[in-house]
XYZ file of C-alpha atoms in Angstrom:
677
model
C -0.154 0.124 -0.072
C 2.826 2.517 1.028
C 4.937 0.920 -2.001
C 7.283 3.537 -4.174
C 5.566 2.048 -7.635
C 1.852 2.591 -6.294
C 0.597 -0.726 -7.432
C -1.271 -3.124 -5.058
C -2.369 -6.792 -5.737
C -5.921 -6.446 -6.429
C -8.496 -9.213 -6.297
C -8.199 -12.139 -9.166
C -4.367 -11.475 -9.255
C -4.393 -8.169 -11.555
C -3.018 -5.008 -10.467
C -4.628 -1.563 -9.315
C -2.404 1.577 -9.672
C -3.559 4.041 -6.859
C -4.047 7.569 -7.751
C -4.869 9.273 -4.597
C -8.076 10.565 -5.124
C -11.477 9.963 -3.840
C -14.479 10.954 -5.943
C -17.004 13.474 -5.175
C -17.679 14.984 -8.509
C -19.448 18.369 -7.312
C -16.834 19.327 -4.729
C -13.202 20.162 -4.399
C -12.592 16.935 -2.951
C -10.109 14.672 -4.937
C -11.046 11.096 -5.935
C -9.420 7.830 -5.672
C -9.249 6.464 -9.136
C -7.999 2.733 -10.113
C -6.761 1.811 -13.538
C -7.433 -2.019 -13.342
C -5.334 -4.325 -15.892
C -3.488 -3.678 -18.916
C -6.683 -3.357 -21.094
C -7.461 0.107 -18.938
C -8.155 3.237 -20.958
C -5.236 5.451 -21.950
C -4.137 8.396 -19.976
C -5.290 11.881 -20.911
C -2.496 14.109 -22.063
C -1.001 16.331 -19.809
C -0.764 14.175 -16.500
C -4.369 13.867 -15.691
C -5.497 10.622 -14.339
C -8.260 8.616 -16.372
C -9.959 5.537 -15.298
C -12.585 3.504 -16.433
C -14.089 1.293 -13.488
C -16.239 -1.619 -14.652
C -20.254 -0.927 -13.954
C -19.346 2.679 -13.135
C -18.957 6.195 -14.994
C -15.889 7.125 -15.928
C -14.139 9.807 -13.622
C -11.269 11.755 -14.301
C -9.265 14.468 -12.503
C -6.145 17.117 -13.132
C -3.515 16.375 -10.643
C -2.831 20.247 -11.317
C -6.000 21.304 -9.793
C -7.614 18.077 -8.165
C -11.133 19.207 -9.653
C -13.113 16.186 -11.113
C -14.901 15.755 -13.922
C -17.282 13.172 -14.924
C -19.472 11.925 -17.908
C -21.866 8.882 -18.684
C -19.981 6.746 -20.913
C -18.059 9.096 -22.597
C -14.306 10.412 -22.042
C -13.753 14.228 -21.713
C -10.745 15.855 -22.705
C -9.080 18.082 -20.019
C -10.196 21.569 -19.540
C -9.197 21.913 -15.884
C -5.502 22.384 -16.281
C -3.761 25.044 -14.330
C -1.362 26.009 -11.645
C -1.754 24.807 -8.386
C -2.327 28.301 -6.916
C -5.439 28.884 -9.178
C -8.521 30.087 -7.375
C -10.539 27.640 -5.999
C -13.588 29.387 -8.241
C -11.552 28.806 -11.456
C -11.061 25.467 -10.918
C -14.654 24.545 -10.035
C -15.598 26.390 -13.238
C -13.246 24.386 -15.288
C -14.909 21.159 -13.662
C -18.495 22.336 -14.629
C -17.239 23.077 -18.088
C -16.030 19.763 -18.657
C -19.205 17.971 -17.133
C -21.278 20.347 -19.398
C -19.555 19.422 -22.733
C -19.363 15.892 -21.564
C -23.002 15.336 -20.256
C -24.832 18.129 -22.185
C -23.570 19.333 -25.535
C -21.713 15.939 -26.557
C -25.173 13.998 -26.357
C -24.846 12.073 -29.121
C -22.324 9.107 -29.634
C -18.737 9.353 -29.036
C -16.167 7.436 -30.910
C -15.607 4.169 -29.093
C -18.648 4.386 -26.652
C -22.362 3.265 -26.727
C -25.008 5.525 -27.412
C -26.708 6.494 -24.014
C -30.378 8.012 -23.860
C -30.094 11.124 -22.339
C -32.798 13.056 -19.684
C -34.615 15.947 -21.662
C -33.257 18.355 -19.000
C -29.801 18.013 -19.861
C -29.992 20.241 -22.976
C -27.794 23.027 -23.192
C -29.088 26.725 -21.884
C -28.267 29.901 -23.564
C -26.531 30.668 -19.811
C -24.568 27.464 -19.934
C -22.842 27.965 -23.267
C -22.061 31.430 -22.283
C -20.595 30.132 -19.267
C -18.586 27.504 -20.962
C -17.398 30.123 -23.804
C -16.125 32.326 -20.883
C -14.577 29.484 -18.464
C -13.025 28.352 -22.456
C -11.111 31.572 -22.286
C -9.816 31.377 -18.856
C -8.566 27.648 -19.173
C -6.504 28.991 -22.138
C -4.923 31.596 -20.550
C -3.855 29.607 -17.842
C -0.467 27.608 -17.881
C -0.421 24.043 -18.528
C 0.326 21.773 -15.240
C 2.635 19.176 -17.187
C 5.696 21.371 -16.049
C 6.442 23.340 -13.231
C 4.956 26.851 -12.895
C 7.526 29.431 -12.856
C 6.745 31.675 -9.938
C 5.455 35.078 -10.982
C 8.005 37.977 -10.212
C 7.528 39.417 -7.178
C 4.995 36.820 -5.628
C 5.612 34.085 -3.487
C 4.065 30.603 -3.424
C 1.741 31.560 -0.444
C -0.024 34.433 -2.748
C -3.219 32.603 -2.248
C -6.779 34.201 -2.602
C -9.184 31.847 -1.553
C -8.612 29.042 1.571
C -8.951 25.480 -0.096
C -8.217 21.821 0.647
C -7.722 22.347 4.388
C -7.522 24.835 7.297
C -4.769 27.290 7.367
C -3.669 29.842 10.086
C -4.290 32.678 7.677
C -7.739 32.059 7.129
C -9.360 29.681 9.814
C -7.607 31.096 13.011
C -11.420 31.836 13.957
C -12.273 28.303 14.922
C -10.183 28.299 18.070
C -12.945 30.446 19.483
C -15.636 27.834 19.506
C -12.988 24.279 19.404
C -10.551 25.810 22.474
C -12.299 28.477 24.212
C -16.172 27.613 24.330
C -15.439 24.192 24.249
C -13.369 23.696 27.080
C -15.716 26.317 29.014
C -18.771 24.266 28.430
C -17.208 20.816 29.164
C -18.604 18.521 32.207
C -17.959 15.319 33.183
C -19.649 12.571 31.716
C -22.803 11.831 32.915
C -22.315 7.828 32.219
C -18.660 8.038 33.887
C -19.537 6.148 37.101
C -21.286 3.301 35.171
C -18.311 3.420 32.521
C -15.855 3.045 35.412
C -17.690 0.435 37.021
C -17.695 -1.483 33.986
C -13.888 -0.762 33.717
C -13.510 -2.452 36.912
C -15.715 -5.598 36.566
C -14.478 -6.450 32.470
C -11.439 -4.280 31.254
C -11.930 -3.555 27.578
C -9.974 -5.962 25.602
C -6.261 -5.047 24.592
C -6.039 -4.079 21.272
C -3.241 -5.511 19.231
C -0.826 -3.466 17.514
C -2.464 -3.389 14.019
C -5.779 -2.610 15.300
C -4.122 0.396 16.937
C -2.105 1.429 13.876
C -5.209 1.198 11.756
C -6.538 4.535 12.747
C -3.226 6.192 12.892
C -2.446 4.837 9.302
C -5.715 6.053 8.302
C -5.325 9.744 8.963
C -1.937 9.654 7.630
C -3.446 8.610 4.398
C -6.425 11.230 4.678
C -3.765 13.949 5.509
C -1.677 13.118 2.417
C -4.926 12.991 0.035
C -5.491 16.552 1.463
C -2.685 17.931 -0.736
C -3.235 17.685 -4.775
C 0.256 17.197 -6.271
C 1.165 18.959 -9.721
C 4.326 17.036 -10.424
C 7.255 15.750 -8.662
C 9.824 18.269 -9.914
C 7.559 21.216 -8.981
C 6.700 19.623 -5.176
C 10.419 19.561 -4.785
C 10.949 22.876 -6.059
C 8.150 24.017 -3.716
C 9.565 22.446 -0.654
C 12.677 24.147 -1.505
C 11.475 27.883 -1.933
C 8.141 27.658 0.353
C 6.668 29.775 2.885
C 9.795 28.923 4.988
C 12.448 28.569 2.722
C 15.960 27.601 3.257
C 15.314 27.211 6.874
C 13.012 24.391 6.949
C 13.721 21.920 3.919
C 15.224 18.585 4.345
C 16.329 16.148 1.908
C 16.533 12.535 2.745
C 18.909 10.760 -0.041
C 20.817 7.428 -0.550
C 21.008 6.739 3.541
C 22.184 10.532 3.996
C 20.310 13.629 5.483
C 20.970 17.041 4.134
C 19.614 20.576 4.852
C 21.024 24.261 4.256
C 23.301 26.165 6.337
C 19.970 28.213 7.593
C 18.501 24.998 8.807
C 19.830 25.492 12.404
C 18.609 28.983 12.730
C 15.163 27.552 14.085
C 15.890 25.932 17.914
C 13.624 22.717 17.485
C 15.394 21.401 14.121
C 18.109 19.916 15.964
C 15.915 17.414 17.570
C 14.235 16.475 14.325
C 17.661 15.999 12.796
C 18.878 13.723 15.123
C 15.737 11.933 15.247
C 15.464 11.574 11.622
C 19.345 10.436 11.480
C 18.590 7.680 14.181
C 15.571 6.391 12.352
C 17.649 6.462 9.052
C 20.195 3.829 11.026
C 17.732 1.926 12.472
C 14.999 0.968 10.135
C 16.179 3.215 6.851
C 14.224 5.714 5.154
C 13.037 6.373 1.408
C 14.479 9.031 -0.515
C 12.257 12.156 -0.290
C 12.467 16.180 0.101
C 10.135 17.603 2.290
C 9.694 21.107 3.979
C 9.318 20.709 7.862
C 7.091 22.811 9.862
C 7.797 22.886 13.904
C 5.807 25.836 14.898
C 3.455 25.505 17.645
C 0.560 26.500 15.170
C 1.509 23.890 13.152
C 1.870 24.162 9.414
C 0.470 26.785 7.230
C -0.676 27.387 3.346
C -2.849 26.096 1.515
C -2.871 24.697 -2.282
C 0.383 27.309 -3.376
C 2.306 25.939 -0.225
C 4.562 22.389 -0.162
C 2.858 19.678 1.581
C 4.685 20.002 5.073
C 5.539 17.555 7.810
C 4.382 18.878 10.977
C 4.689 18.109 14.478
C 1.269 19.268 15.420
C -1.767 20.730 14.467
C -3.493 23.283 16.706
C -6.872 23.620 14.867
C -7.558 19.718 14.605
C -6.879 17.344 11.990
C -8.216 19.021 9.382
C -5.444 21.781 9.311
C -3.031 21.188 6.646
C 0.477 19.142 6.659
C 1.108 15.621 7.746
C 1.965 14.870 11.224
C 5.193 13.430 12.964
C 6.659 12.992 16.225
C 7.690 16.376 17.844
C 11.376 17.080 18.911
C 11.341 16.840 22.505
C 11.832 13.338 23.061
C 15.022 12.518 24.882
C 15.505 16.088 25.324
C 16.192 17.018 21.642
C 14.787 13.924 19.638
C 17.437 11.366 20.928
C 15.676 8.146 20.480
C 18.467 6.423 22.705
C 18.182 8.693 25.547
C 14.705 8.465 25.448
C 14.818 4.804 25.465
C 16.898 4.501 28.434
C 15.306 7.276 30.170
C 11.876 5.412 29.593
C 13.517 2.283 31.153
C 14.486 4.205 34.317
C 11.114 5.939 34.836
C 9.398 2.266 34.566
C 11.751 0.630 37.327
C 11.049 3.968 39.512
C 7.317 4.009 39.365
C 5.489 3.609 42.434
C 2.761 0.863 42.948
C -0.603 2.770 41.623
C -2.521 1.870 44.987
C 0.408 3.704 47.045
C 0.295 6.964 44.943
C -1.357 10.354 45.792
C -4.857 11.152 44.679
C -4.992 14.625 43.481
C -4.349 15.312 39.952
C -0.571 17.029 39.284
C 0.255 19.669 36.835
C 3.063 22.300 36.799
C 3.258 24.780 34.301
C 4.220 28.429 33.620
C 2.231 31.289 31.935
C 3.565 32.814 28.637
C 4.725 36.276 29.366
C 2.865 37.799 26.007
C -0.336 39.688 26.180
C -2.738 39.832 23.425
C -6.131 41.649 22.668
C -6.181 41.221 19.189
C -8.757 38.605 17.725
C -5.940 36.789 15.821
C -3.438 36.521 18.234
C -5.856 35.788 21.024
C -7.065 32.698 18.999
C -3.334 31.677 17.823
C -1.434 32.315 21.201
C -3.760 33.060 24.566
C -5.463 29.941 24.975
C -2.459 27.959 26.791
C -2.957 30.890 29.400
C -6.347 30.623 29.532
C -6.472 26.922 30.021
C -3.764 26.980 32.730
C -5.279 29.589 34.939
C -8.632 27.687 34.504
C -6.513 24.504 36.186
C -5.288 27.165 38.477
C -8.785 28.256 39.501
C -10.216 24.585 39.589
C -7.152 23.577 42.253
C -8.303 26.712 44.371
C -11.987 25.379 44.735
C -10.640 21.704 44.757
C -7.227 21.231 46.658
C -7.613 17.827 47.505
C -8.497 16.843 43.912
C -6.481 19.150 42.074
C -2.917 20.134 42.360
C -2.288 22.551 39.840
C -0.002 25.493 40.270
C 2.660 27.720 38.749
C 6.187 26.717 40.316
C 7.801 30.280 41.560
C 8.757 28.672 44.955
C 11.483 26.606 46.964
C 13.255 24.873 43.642
C 13.827 25.367 39.995
C 11.224 27.654 38.456
C 10.731 26.690 34.614
C 10.778 30.296 33.712
C 13.258 33.276 35.248
C 10.198 35.853 35.183
C 7.776 33.289 36.756
C 5.323 34.975 39.068
C 3.319 33.667 42.038
C 0.397 35.936 41.343
C -2.534 35.845 38.503
C -2.054 38.523 35.614
C -4.389 40.955 34.232
C -6.942 39.417 31.929
C -6.238 39.687 28.294
C -8.185 39.083 25.108
C -10.797 41.606 26.698
C -13.947 41.749 24.457
C -13.129 38.453 22.880
C -13.204 35.637 25.759
C -15.235 36.212 28.785
C -13.956 35.674 32.152
C -10.267 35.174 31.002
C -8.764 34.375 34.388
C -11.587 31.799 35.610
C -12.590 33.859 38.221
C -9.184 34.500 39.890
C -8.348 38.209 40.388
C -5.392 39.864 39.238
C -2.884 39.501 41.854
C -4.236 36.588 43.385
C -1.560 33.910 44.803
C -1.526 31.139 41.774
C 2.317 29.869 42.928
C 3.634 26.750 44.331
C 6.660 24.413 44.333
C 8.512 22.984 41.660
C 8.858 19.262 40.762
C 10.748 16.785 38.794
C 9.790 14.240 36.533
C 10.042 11.612 39.720
C 6.920 13.177 41.173
C 4.839 11.844 37.881
C 5.449 8.272 39.148
C 3.796 8.943 42.429
C 0.567 10.380 41.477
C -2.443 8.585 40.099
C -3.427 11.521 38.022
C -1.652 13.549 35.873
C -3.186 16.613 34.137
C -1.883 17.456 30.455
C -2.527 20.928 29.439
C -2.365 23.110 26.077
C 1.272 24.731 25.675
C 2.005 28.191 27.233
C 2.948 29.504 23.913
C -0.042 29.059 21.926
C -2.156 26.426 23.758
C -1.296 23.983 21.224
C 0.799 20.851 21.958
C 2.881 20.491 25.134
C 5.890 18.240 25.726
C 4.610 17.058 29.085
C 2.398 14.682 27.493
C 5.580 12.506 25.977
C 6.242 11.839 29.847
C 2.753 11.200 30.914
C 1.841 7.654 29.134
C 4.645 5.945 30.423
C 3.774 6.571 34.091
C 0.740 4.248 34.237
C -1.334 7.180 35.700
C -4.736 7.908 34.174
C -3.799 10.676 31.470
C -6.389 13.676 32.083
C -6.523 15.256 28.610
C -7.547 19.165 28.708
C -10.093 20.227 26.179
C -8.621 21.664 23.289
C -8.560 20.875 19.376
C -4.998 19.958 18.547
C -3.923 16.991 17.650
C -0.455 14.987 17.373
C 0.465 11.777 15.486
C -0.500 8.966 17.642
C -4.176 10.647 18.846
C -6.157 8.649 16.422
C -5.387 5.613 18.402
C -6.865 7.273 21.514
C -10.257 6.248 23.068
C -11.306 8.388 25.712
C -12.714 6.251 28.590
C -10.333 3.202 27.494
C -6.585 5.114 27.724
C -7.291 8.481 29.005
C -10.150 10.946 30.015
C -11.061 14.539 29.086
C -11.285 17.355 31.371
C -11.826 21.269 31.908
C -12.134 23.735 34.265
C -15.597 22.580 35.758
C -15.199 18.795 34.943
C -11.455 18.070 36.535
C -12.334 17.726 40.397
C -15.818 15.825 39.700
C -13.749 13.208 37.276
C -11.122 12.662 39.931
C -13.480 12.007 42.581
C -15.139 9.453 40.306
C -11.674 7.744 39.823
C -10.954 7.801 43.408
C -14.369 5.971 43.769
C -13.435 3.299 41.510
C -9.533 2.418 41.702
C -9.671 -0.353 39.998
C -10.711 0.962 37.029
C -8.676 3.934 37.400
C -5.589 1.680 37.353
C -7.037 -0.299 33.985
C -7.172 2.989 32.191
C -3.640 4.123 33.368
C -2.086 0.869 32.443
C -4.250 0.868 29.089
C -2.331 4.574 28.606
C 0.836 2.755 28.667
C 0.462 -0.097 26.781
C -1.562 1.235 23.947
C 0.418 4.695 23.632
C 3.971 4.155 25.121
C 4.626 0.656 24.331
C 3.263 0.670 20.626
C 3.968 4.425 19.566
C 6.425 6.322 21.725
C 9.350 3.466 21.679
C 12.481 4.150 20.130
C 11.918 1.782 17.448
C 8.136 2.987 16.764
C 8.595 6.104 16.211
C 11.516 5.062 13.440
C 9.133 2.778 11.822
C 6.216 5.628 11.856
C 8.410 8.117 10.274
C 9.477 5.558 7.639
C 6.101 5.024 6.666
C 5.064 8.575 6.621
C 8.224 9.262 3.898
C 7.056 6.321 2.180
C 3.328 7.401 1.675
C 4.849 11.081 1.455
C 7.157 10.100 -1.764
C 4.540 7.836 -3.138
C 1.665 10.351 -3.135
C 3.885 12.991 -4.723
C 5.854 10.634 -6.639
C 9.016 11.806 -5.593
C 10.721 8.207 -6.550
C 10.490 9.131 -10.178
C 13.328 11.677 -9.660
C 14.894 10.825 -6.337
C 15.161 7.037 -7.404
C 16.962 7.761 -10.806
C 20.721 8.719 -10.100
C 20.664 10.741 -13.382
C 17.740 12.952 -13.126
C 18.504 13.294 -9.204
C 21.977 14.802 -9.848
C 20.614 16.985 -12.676
C 17.742 18.470 -10.079
C 20.322 18.748 -7.377
C 22.498 20.942 -9.273
C 19.799 22.897 -10.620
C 17.911 23.721 -8.001
C 19.773 23.100 -4.495
C 21.898 26.023 -2.991
C 25.032 23.858 -3.617
C 27.699 25.920 -1.775
C 25.298 25.834 1.531
C 24.738 22.508 2.077
C 25.124 20.599 5.470
C 25.198 16.826 5.932
C 23.379 15.758 9.210
C 25.446 13.550 11.205
C 25.826 12.481 14.573
C 29.343 11.606 14.550
C 30.516 15.274 14.350
C 32.865 15.582 17.404
C 32.821 19.388 17.875
C 30.756 22.166 18.585
C 33.041 24.802 16.656
C 30.217 26.284 14.098
C 32.948 27.677 12.147
C 34.679 24.361 11.620
C 31.859 21.761 11.554
C 28.236 23.341 11.328
C 26.240 23.172 14.341
C 27.609 20.101 15.891
C 25.335 17.696 14.478
C 26.148 18.602 10.901
C 29.241 18.838 8.631
C 29.308 21.868 6.139
C 30.181 19.908 2.636
C 32.725 21.446 0.301
C 31.624 21.588 -3.187
C 34.159 18.323 -4.071
C 33.001 16.528 -0.929
C 32.342 12.743 -2.108
C 29.232 13.024 -0.197
C 27.661 16.109 -1.625
C 24.470 15.691 -3.535
C 25.561 18.231 -6.258
C 28.658 16.390 -7.085
C 28.855 14.949 -10.875
C 27.132 11.614 -10.804
C 25.590 12.159 -7.310
C 27.061 11.501 -3.839
C 29.284 8.566 -3.384
C 27.611 5.471 -1.148
C 28.076 6.091 2.930
C 29.876 3.575 3.293
C 29.375 3.441 7.280
C 25.955 3.272 6.913
C 25.626 -0.769 7.365
C 27.676 -0.314 10.342
C 25.334 2.043 11.764
C 22.019 0.114 10.925
C 24.068 -2.636 13.171
C 24.714 -0.674 15.917
C 21.358 1.016 15.996
C 19.526 -2.674 15.747
C 22.272 -3.197 18.785
C 21.134 -0.436 21.019
C 17.578 -1.026 20.263
C 17.825 -4.488 21.236
C 19.755 -3.841 24.634
C 17.232 -1.483 25.591
C 14.482 -3.995 24.835
C 16.283 -6.699 27.128
C 16.713 -4.358 29.719
C 13.200 -3.765 30.022
C 12.447 -7.401 29.486
C 14.866 -8.165 32.823
C 12.370 -5.750 34.528
C 9.372 -7.272 33.531
C 10.989 -10.869 34.147
C 11.430 -9.602 37.785
C 7.924 -8.621 38.477
C 6.577 -11.705 36.449
C 7.767 -13.930 39.348
C 5.566 -12.057 41.864
C 2.017 -13.203 42.301
C -0.153 -10.031 41.453
C 1.539 -8.827 37.860
C -0.248 -10.893 35.651
C 0.120 -8.128 33.038
C 3.846 -8.145 33.951
C 4.073 -12.038 32.811
C 2.129 -11.042 29.295
C 4.650 -8.452 28.607
C 7.512 -10.765 29.441
C 6.179 -13.360 27.401
C 5.485 -11.053 24.407
C 8.904 -9.068 24.660
C 10.803 -12.663 25.155
C 9.514 -13.418 21.413
C 9.984 -10.042 20.001
C 13.668 -10.459 21.041
C 14.175 -13.861 20.149
């Protein structure tokens, strides 16, 4: 399904070419077309997909615009070609024209087709003919989609006039008021919570297999890829190199090497991504790909005129643009091996669930930025709103909620941390921003480290302080076997489709968190079951080092297949020519974890080498870069590291398995033993 060739075996032994489309003839959604067998109808000139599915109508789409033209038993020529950043209205007009020509004007027999009686209402009217003539003129003036469209002088790829395809920061920031502020304020504890917990205690849910957990995650990965309508492989790679973020964010994965420009390090989170990708390359191998990365707390932005980005989160929800990948805060800065060792220590250190403290724990600071503008209140202030609401809930129910701003007796997370509530912000936009806390009221408390997480039954995860999006705090919660209490917020990360409320986590907000904790305390067996499910479902299957490496591999395989990058990157001659014509060859760095120095003048930024033009590893070198002779050795070392971490974890479960109460540990021990063997 994720193969580079895009061919998958179909029923009866024939093959199906997956063209990554979903048929909806009257909308802008793209369609999944299948071309069956060698006798399928030929492709329409200009790169447009053309399919004849037995027993159904002919459907065709333009890869440049994604608009769909359909006709009954007839072939329609392509009139919907144009640049990827053409306005949506023009694409829809072209699609209407194609349908009109196929279903109305071409009412008689067409060569090679049967005559089909038409409905009398299908006769063309004067208005239809005028629209057809006008749209033909527009279509004729638009450039074709077969070759990359040159960028107009003085404009950038993100010059769009209409939002389309997916939600963007530029146009859709107002959804945060409904999905974040209003949703969290209105949230109450589930009316069936006590019944659900009672059922959990008597008959815990069946443990899901890895395949069952991965299915919704891969489905969302597929959907997010399909939301982008590619033009041509060369054009898509040029957009990645010259898109909104330009030189600061593109990454080239090519023949066991990973490259970026010298500007890549100007964004702080990029170092973690580079380390994670290099370790994933060594552990499981990555396909050739060229992509643009978004590590912004908002998530990726842009519409049809932007490249398809890999993003570490989506602030608005799944319908935001981009393809989700793991964030860069595992192991500090994307170091999968440090994360694995750290996780094993955390598992060894945890306190038995029945001996833990029952109040829901949260420690977090506030952003020092304050906004009263509609856009920036939506994009930046929800994190402060949610945290002040948690502090207010802690004031009302201190025995159930332990949420404070760390500013005393220890190590504040922010040097500017204050122990008092700030003045409300978003005036006139959000009612009661401080959730009843008066400016100057005490919200401070002591700082705690991650070891305290293993001594609590319930852990709160709130939106990040910078924008109200993801928080790295959640990375550490799943492995503790505490119940994850997720604050109501629209942001999503890559593994969220596998989450099921009431099975491996619970949603809470200001007016529901205390009541939820009280219900969990009344059903301790159910609470322990939910916490254990969180660790097994999320940490063990998605957040282990090999799990994240495997998902990155699947993501790049799907990404490359959807944009058909293999047609260039898997051909050494075409790849070499593209690199010399398009890459900033004098500013290329190879990302490498073996760099011994932090001397930025000599070695780049401590995790990359700056390549000279005659360097054998340089992608612009005539004939392409030489093979990485150390790749096989690095892969063996990575496999040994992963096996060592797995064996250490297995030894821990083996020690638990000898004790009668730990049935779950016995099951885990047997599974890990099989995996290691």
